[in-house]
Coordinates of N, CA, C and O in Angstrom, one line a residue:
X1 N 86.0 -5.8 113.3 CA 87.1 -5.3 114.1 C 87.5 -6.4 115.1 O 86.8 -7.4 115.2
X2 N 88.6 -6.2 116.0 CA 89.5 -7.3 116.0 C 90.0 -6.5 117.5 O 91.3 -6.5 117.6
X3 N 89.4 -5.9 118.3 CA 90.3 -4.7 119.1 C 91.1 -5.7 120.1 O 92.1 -5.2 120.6
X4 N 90.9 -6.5 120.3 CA 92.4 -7.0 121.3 C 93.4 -7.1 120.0 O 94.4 -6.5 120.2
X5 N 93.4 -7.6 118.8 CA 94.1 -7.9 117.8 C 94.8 -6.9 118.0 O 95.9 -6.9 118.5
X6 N 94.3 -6.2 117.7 CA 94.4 -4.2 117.1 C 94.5 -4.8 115.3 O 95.5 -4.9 114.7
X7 N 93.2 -5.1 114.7 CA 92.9 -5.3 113.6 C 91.7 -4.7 113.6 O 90.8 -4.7 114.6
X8 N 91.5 -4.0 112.3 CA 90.4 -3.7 111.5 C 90.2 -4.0 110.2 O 91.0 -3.6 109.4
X9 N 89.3 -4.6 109.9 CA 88.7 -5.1 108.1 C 87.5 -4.1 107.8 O 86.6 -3.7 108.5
X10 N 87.9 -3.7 106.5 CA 87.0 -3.2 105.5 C 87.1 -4.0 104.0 O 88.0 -4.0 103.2
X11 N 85.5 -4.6 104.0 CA 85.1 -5.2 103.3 C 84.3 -5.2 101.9 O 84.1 -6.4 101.8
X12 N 83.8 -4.8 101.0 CA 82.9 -4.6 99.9 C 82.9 -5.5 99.1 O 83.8 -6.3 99.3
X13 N 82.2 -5.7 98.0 CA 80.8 -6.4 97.4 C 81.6 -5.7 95.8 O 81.1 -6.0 94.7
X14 N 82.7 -5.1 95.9 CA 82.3 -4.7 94.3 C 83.3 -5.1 93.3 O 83.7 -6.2 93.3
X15 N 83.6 -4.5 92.4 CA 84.7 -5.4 91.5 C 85.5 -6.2 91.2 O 85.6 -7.2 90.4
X16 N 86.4 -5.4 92.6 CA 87.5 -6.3 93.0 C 89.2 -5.5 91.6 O 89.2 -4.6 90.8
X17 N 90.0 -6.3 92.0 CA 91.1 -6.1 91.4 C 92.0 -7.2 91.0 O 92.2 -8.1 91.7
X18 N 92.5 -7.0 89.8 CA 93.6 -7.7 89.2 C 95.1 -7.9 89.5 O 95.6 -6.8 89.8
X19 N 95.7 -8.6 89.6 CA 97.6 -8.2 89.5 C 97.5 -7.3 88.7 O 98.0 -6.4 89.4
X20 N 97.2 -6.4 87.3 CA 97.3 -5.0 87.2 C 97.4 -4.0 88.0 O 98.2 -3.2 88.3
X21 N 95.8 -4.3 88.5 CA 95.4 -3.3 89.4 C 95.9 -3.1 90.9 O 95.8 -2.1 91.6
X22 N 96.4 -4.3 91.1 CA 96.9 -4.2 92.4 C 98.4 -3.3 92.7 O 98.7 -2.4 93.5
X23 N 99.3 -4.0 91.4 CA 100.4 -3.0 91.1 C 99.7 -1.3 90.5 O 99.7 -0.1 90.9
X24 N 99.5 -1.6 90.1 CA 98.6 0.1 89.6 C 98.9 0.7 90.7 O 99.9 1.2 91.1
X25 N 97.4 0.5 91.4 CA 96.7 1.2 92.6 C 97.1 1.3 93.9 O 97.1 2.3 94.6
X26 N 97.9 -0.4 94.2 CA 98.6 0.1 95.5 C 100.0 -0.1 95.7 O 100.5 0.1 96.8
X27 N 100.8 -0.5 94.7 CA 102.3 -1.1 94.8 C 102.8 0.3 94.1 O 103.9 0.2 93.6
X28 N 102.1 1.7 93.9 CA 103.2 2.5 93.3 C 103.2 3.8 94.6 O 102.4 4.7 94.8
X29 N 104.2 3.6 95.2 CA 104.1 4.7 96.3 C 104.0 6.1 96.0 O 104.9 6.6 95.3
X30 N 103.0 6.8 96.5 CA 103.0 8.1 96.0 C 102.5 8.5 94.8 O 102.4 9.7 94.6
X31 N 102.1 7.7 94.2 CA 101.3 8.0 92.6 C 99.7 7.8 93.1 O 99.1 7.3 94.0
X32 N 99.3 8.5 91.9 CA 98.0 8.9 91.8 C 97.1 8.4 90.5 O 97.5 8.5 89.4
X33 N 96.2 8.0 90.8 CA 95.7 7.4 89.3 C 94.7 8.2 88.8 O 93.9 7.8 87.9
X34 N 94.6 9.6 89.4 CA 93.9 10.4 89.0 C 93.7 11.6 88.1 O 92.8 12.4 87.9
X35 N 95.5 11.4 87.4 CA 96.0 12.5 87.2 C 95.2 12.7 85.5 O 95.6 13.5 84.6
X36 N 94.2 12.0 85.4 CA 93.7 12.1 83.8 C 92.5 11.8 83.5 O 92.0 11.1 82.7
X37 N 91.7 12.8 84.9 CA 90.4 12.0 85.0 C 89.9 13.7 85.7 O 90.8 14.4 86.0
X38 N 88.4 14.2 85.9 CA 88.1 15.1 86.0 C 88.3 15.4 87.6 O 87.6 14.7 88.4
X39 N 89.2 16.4 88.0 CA 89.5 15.5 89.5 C 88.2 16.5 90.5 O 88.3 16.5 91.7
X40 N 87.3 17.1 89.9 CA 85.7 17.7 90.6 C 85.3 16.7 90.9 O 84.6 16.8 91.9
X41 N 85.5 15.4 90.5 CA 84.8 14.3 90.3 C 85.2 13.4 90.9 O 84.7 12.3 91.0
X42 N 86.5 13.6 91.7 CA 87.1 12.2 92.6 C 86.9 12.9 94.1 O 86.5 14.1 94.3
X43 N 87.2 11.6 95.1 CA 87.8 12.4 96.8 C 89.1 12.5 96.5 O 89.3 13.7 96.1
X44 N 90.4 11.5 96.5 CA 91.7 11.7 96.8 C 92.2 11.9 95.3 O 91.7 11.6 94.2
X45 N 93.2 12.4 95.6 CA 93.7 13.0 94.6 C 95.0 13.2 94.5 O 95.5 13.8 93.6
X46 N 95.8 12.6 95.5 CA 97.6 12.8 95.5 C 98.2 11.6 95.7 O 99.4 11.6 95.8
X47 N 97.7 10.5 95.9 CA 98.2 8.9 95.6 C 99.0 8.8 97.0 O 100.0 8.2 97.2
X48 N 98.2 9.4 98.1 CA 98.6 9.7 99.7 C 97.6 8.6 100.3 O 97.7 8.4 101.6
X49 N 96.6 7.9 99.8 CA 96.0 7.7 100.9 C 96.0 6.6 101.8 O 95.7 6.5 103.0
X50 N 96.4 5.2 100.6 CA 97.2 4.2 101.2 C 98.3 4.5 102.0 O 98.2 4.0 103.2
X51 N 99.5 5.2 101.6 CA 100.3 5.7 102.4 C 100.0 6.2 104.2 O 100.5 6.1 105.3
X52 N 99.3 6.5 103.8 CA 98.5 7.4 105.4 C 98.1 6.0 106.1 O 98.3 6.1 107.3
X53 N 97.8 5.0 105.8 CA 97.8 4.0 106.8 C 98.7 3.7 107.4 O 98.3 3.1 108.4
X54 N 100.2 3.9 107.2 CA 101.1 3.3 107.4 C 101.7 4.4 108.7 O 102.8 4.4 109.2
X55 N 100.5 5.5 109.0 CA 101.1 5.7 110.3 C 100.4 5.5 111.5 O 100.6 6.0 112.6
X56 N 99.4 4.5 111.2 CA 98.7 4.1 112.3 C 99.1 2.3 112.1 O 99.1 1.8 113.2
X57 N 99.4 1.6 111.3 CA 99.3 0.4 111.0 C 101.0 -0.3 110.7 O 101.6 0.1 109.7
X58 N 101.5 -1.0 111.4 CA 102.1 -2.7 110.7 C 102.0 -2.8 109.4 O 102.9 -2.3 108.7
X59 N 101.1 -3.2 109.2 CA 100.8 -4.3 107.9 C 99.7 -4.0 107.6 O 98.9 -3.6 108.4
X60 N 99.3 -3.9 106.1 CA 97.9 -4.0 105.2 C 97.6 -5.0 104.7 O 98.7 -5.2 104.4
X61 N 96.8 -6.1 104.1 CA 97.1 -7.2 103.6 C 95.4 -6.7 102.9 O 94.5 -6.2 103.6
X62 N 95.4 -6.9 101.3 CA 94.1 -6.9 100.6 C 94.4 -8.4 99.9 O 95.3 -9.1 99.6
X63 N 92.5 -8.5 100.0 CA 92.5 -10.1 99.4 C 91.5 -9.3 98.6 O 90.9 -8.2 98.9
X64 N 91.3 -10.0 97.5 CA 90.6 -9.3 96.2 C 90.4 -10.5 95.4 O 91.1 -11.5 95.4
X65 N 88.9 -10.1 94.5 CA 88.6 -11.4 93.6 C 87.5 -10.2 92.8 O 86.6 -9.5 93.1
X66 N 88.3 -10.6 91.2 CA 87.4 -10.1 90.0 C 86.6 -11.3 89.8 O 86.9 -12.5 89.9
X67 N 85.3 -10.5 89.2 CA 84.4 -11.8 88.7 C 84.9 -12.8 87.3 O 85.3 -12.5 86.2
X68 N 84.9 -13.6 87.8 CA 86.0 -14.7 86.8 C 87.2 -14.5 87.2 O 88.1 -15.2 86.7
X69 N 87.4 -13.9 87.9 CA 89.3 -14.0 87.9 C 90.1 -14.9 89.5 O 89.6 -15.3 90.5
X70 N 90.8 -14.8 89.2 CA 91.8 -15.6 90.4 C 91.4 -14.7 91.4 O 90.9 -13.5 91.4
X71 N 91.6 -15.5 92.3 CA 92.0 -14.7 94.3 C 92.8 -13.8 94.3 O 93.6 -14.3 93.5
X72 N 93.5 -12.7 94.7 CA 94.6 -12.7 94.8 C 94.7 -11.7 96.0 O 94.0 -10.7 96.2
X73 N 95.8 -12.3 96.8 CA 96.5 -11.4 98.1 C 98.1 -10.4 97.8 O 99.3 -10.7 97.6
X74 N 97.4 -9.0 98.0 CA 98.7 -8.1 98.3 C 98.8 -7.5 99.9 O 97.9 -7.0 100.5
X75 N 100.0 -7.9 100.1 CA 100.1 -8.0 101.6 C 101.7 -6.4 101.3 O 102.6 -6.5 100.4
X76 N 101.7 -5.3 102.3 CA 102.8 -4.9 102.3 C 103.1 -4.4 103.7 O 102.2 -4.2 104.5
X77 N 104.2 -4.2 104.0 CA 104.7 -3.9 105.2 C 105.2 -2.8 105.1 O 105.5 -2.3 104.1
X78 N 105.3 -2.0 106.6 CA 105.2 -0.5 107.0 C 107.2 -0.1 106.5 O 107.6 1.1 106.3
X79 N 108.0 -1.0 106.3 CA 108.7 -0.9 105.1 C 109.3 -0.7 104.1 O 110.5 -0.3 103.9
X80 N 107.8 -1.0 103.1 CA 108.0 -0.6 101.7 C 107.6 -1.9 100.8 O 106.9 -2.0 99.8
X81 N 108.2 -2.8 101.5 CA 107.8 -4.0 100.8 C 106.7 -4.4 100.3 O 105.9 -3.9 101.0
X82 N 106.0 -5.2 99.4 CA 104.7 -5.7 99.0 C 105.4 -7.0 98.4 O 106.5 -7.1 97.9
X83 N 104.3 -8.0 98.5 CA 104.2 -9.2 97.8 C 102.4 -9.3 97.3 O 101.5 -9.0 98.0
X84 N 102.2 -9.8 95.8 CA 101.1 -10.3 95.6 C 101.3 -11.9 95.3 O 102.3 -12.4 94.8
X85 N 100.3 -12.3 95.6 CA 100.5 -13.7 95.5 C 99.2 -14.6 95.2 O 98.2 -14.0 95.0
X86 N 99.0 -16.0 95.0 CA 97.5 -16.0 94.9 C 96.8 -16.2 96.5 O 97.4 -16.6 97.5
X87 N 95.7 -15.9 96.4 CA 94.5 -15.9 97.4 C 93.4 -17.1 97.4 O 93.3 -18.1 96.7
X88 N 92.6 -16.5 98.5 CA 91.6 -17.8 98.8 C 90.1 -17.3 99.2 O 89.2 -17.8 99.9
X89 N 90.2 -16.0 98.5 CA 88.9 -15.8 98.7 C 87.7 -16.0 97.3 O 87.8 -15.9 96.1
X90 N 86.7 -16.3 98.3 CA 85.8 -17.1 97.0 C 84.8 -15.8 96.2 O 84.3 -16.0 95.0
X91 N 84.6 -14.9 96.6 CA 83.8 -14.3 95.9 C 84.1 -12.8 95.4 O 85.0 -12.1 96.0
X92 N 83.5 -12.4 94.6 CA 83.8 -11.1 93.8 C 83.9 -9.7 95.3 O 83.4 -9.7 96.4
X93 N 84.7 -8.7 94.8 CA 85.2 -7.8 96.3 C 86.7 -8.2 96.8 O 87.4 -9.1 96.5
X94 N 86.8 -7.0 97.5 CA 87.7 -7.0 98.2 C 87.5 -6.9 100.1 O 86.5 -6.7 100.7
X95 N 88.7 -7.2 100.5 CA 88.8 -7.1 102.0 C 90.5 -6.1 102.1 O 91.6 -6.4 101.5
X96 N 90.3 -5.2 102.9 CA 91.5 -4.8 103.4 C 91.8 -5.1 104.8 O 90.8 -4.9 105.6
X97 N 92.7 -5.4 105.3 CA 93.0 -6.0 107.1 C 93.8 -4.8 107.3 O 94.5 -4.4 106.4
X98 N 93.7 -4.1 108.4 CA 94.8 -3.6 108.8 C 95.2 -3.8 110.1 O 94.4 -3.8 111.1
X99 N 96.6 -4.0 110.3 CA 96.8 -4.7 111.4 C 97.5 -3.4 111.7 O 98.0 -2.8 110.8
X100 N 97.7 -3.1 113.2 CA 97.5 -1.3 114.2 C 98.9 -1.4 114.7 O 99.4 -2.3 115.3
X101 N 99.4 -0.5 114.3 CA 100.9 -0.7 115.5 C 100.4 -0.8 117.0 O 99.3 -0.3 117.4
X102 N 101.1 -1.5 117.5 CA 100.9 -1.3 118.6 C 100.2 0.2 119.7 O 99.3 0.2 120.5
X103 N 101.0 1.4 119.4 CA 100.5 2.6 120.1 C 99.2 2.9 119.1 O 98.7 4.0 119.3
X104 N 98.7 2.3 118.3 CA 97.4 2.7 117.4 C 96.1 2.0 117.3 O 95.2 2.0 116.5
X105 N 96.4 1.1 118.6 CA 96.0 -0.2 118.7 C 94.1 0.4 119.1 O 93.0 -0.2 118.8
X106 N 94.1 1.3 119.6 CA 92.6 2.3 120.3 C 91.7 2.6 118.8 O 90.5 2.8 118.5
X107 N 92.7 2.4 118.1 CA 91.3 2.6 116.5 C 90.8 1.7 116.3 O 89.8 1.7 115.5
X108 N 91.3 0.4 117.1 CA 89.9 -0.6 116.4 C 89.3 -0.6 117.6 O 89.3 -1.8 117.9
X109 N 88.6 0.0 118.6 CA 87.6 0.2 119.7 C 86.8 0.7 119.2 O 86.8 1.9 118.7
X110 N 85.6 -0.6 119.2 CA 84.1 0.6 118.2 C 83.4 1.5 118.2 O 82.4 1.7 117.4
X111 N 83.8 2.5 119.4 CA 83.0 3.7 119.5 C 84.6 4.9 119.3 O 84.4 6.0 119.7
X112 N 85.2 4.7 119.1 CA 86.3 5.1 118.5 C 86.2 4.8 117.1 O 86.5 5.9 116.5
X113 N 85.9 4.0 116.4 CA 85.9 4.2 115.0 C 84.3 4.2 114.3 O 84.0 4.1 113.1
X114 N 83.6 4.4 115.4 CA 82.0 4.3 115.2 C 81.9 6.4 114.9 O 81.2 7.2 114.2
X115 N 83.1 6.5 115.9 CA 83.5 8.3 116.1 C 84.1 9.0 114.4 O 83.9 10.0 113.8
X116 N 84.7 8.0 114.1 CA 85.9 8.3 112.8 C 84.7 8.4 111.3 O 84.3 9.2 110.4
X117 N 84.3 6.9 111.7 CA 83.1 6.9 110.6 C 82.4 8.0 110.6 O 82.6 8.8 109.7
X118 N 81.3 8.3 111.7 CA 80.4 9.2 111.1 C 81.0 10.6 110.9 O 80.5 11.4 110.1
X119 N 82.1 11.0 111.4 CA 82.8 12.5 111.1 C 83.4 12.2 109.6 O 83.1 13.0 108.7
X120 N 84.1 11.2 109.5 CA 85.1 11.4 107.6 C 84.0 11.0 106.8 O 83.9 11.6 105.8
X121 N 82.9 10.0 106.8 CA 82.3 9.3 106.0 C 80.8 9.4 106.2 O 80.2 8.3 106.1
X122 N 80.0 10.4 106.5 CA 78.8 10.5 106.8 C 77.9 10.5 105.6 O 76.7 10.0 105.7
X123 N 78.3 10.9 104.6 CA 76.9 11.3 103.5 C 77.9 10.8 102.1 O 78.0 11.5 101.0
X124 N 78.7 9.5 102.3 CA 79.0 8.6 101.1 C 77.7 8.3 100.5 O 76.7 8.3 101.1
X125 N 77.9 8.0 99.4 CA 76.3 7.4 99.0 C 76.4 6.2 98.4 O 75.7 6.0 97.4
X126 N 77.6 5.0 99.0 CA 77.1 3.5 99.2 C 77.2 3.6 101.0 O 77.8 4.4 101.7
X127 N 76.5 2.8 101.5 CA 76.3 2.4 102.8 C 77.3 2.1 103.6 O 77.8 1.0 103.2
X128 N 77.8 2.5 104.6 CA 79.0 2.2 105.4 C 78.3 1.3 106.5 O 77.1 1.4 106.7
X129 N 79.0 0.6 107.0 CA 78.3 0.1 107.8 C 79.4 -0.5 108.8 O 80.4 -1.1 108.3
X130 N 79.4 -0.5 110.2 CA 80.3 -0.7 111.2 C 79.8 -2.1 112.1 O 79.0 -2.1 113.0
X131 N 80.7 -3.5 111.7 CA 80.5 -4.4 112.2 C 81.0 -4.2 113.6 O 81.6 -3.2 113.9
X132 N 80.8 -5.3 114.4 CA 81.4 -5.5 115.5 C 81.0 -6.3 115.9 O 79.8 -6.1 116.3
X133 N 81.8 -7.9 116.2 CA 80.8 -8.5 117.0 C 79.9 -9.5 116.1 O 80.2 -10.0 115.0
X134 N 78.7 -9.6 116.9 CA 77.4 -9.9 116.1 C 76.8 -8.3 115.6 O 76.5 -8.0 114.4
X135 N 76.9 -7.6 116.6 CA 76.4 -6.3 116.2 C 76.7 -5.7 114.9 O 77.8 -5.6 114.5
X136 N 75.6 -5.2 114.1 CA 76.2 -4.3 113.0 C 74.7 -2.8 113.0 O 73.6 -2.7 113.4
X137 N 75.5 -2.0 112.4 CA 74.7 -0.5 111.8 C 75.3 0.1 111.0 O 76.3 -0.3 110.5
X138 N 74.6 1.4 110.4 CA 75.1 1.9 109.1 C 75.6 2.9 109.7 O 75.1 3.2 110.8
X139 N 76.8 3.5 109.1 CA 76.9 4.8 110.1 C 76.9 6.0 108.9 O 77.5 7.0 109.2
X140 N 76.3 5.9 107.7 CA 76.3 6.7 107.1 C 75.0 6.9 106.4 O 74.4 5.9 105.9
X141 N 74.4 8.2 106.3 CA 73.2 9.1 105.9 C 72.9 10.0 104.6 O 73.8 10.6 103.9
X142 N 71.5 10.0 104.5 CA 72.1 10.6 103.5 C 72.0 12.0 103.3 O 71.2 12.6 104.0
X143 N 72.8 12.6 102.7 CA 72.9 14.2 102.5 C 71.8 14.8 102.7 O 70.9 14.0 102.7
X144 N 71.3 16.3 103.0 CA 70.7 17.3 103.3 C 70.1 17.3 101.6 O 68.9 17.5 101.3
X145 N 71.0 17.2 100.7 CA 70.6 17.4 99.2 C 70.2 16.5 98.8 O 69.7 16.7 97.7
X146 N 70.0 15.5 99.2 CA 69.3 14.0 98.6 C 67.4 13.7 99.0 O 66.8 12.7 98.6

């Protein structure tokens, strides 16, 4: 987190995405890629959730790298617009940036989003974890059922 910025990154370790996937997943506004898949089995489900950033955020910018594949950056603005282009990140994963409108700028203060984490995302079952700083913790546990 980035709070004088009013930037927040969310970072992971896993696949990553293609120019398919990038048009797929995040260049089709309002679509859902769920619609043929068991949806007991997903969280979102109305192709809303990208969207929903765009009322706290400017700009999104994901950098993404499949194993073996190119870098690549989709950057879109609060707009409509998107550009993919190539990137410069070296390893498999993605990073999403979100850069805060100005009046939204209090979500990247880490006990404000230390608040957000453990209320929406408490009992995910990969590890969330809330940098800041040098500082880091997990802010997610595991379920009562686990």
């Amino acid at each position: 987190m980035e709070p004088g910025a009013g930037v927040v990154r969310f970072t992971d370790n896993g696949i990553g995405l293609d120019a398919e996937g990038l048009r797929e997943h995040l260049s089709r506004v309002g679509a859902s890629s769920k619609r043929t898949v068991d949806r007991k089995k997903v969280v979102g489900q109305f192709g809303i959730g990208l969207l929903s950033a765009f009322l706290v955020a400017d700009e999104i910018v994901v950098r993404t790298c499949t194993a073996g594949g190119a870098p690549l950056v989709w950057r879109a603005g609060a707009d409509g617009k998107y550009v993919i282009e190539g990137g410069d990140r070296a390893s498999q994963g993605t990073e999403v940036v979100v850069t805060l409108r100005a009046d939204a700028r209090g979500f990247a203060d880490e006990a404000r989003m230390r608040e957000l984490l453990s209320t929406y995302v408490p009992h995910v079952t990969t590890p969330v974890r809330l940098r800041s700083g040098d500082r880091e913790e997990v802010v997610t546990r595991p379920g009562i059922w686990a």
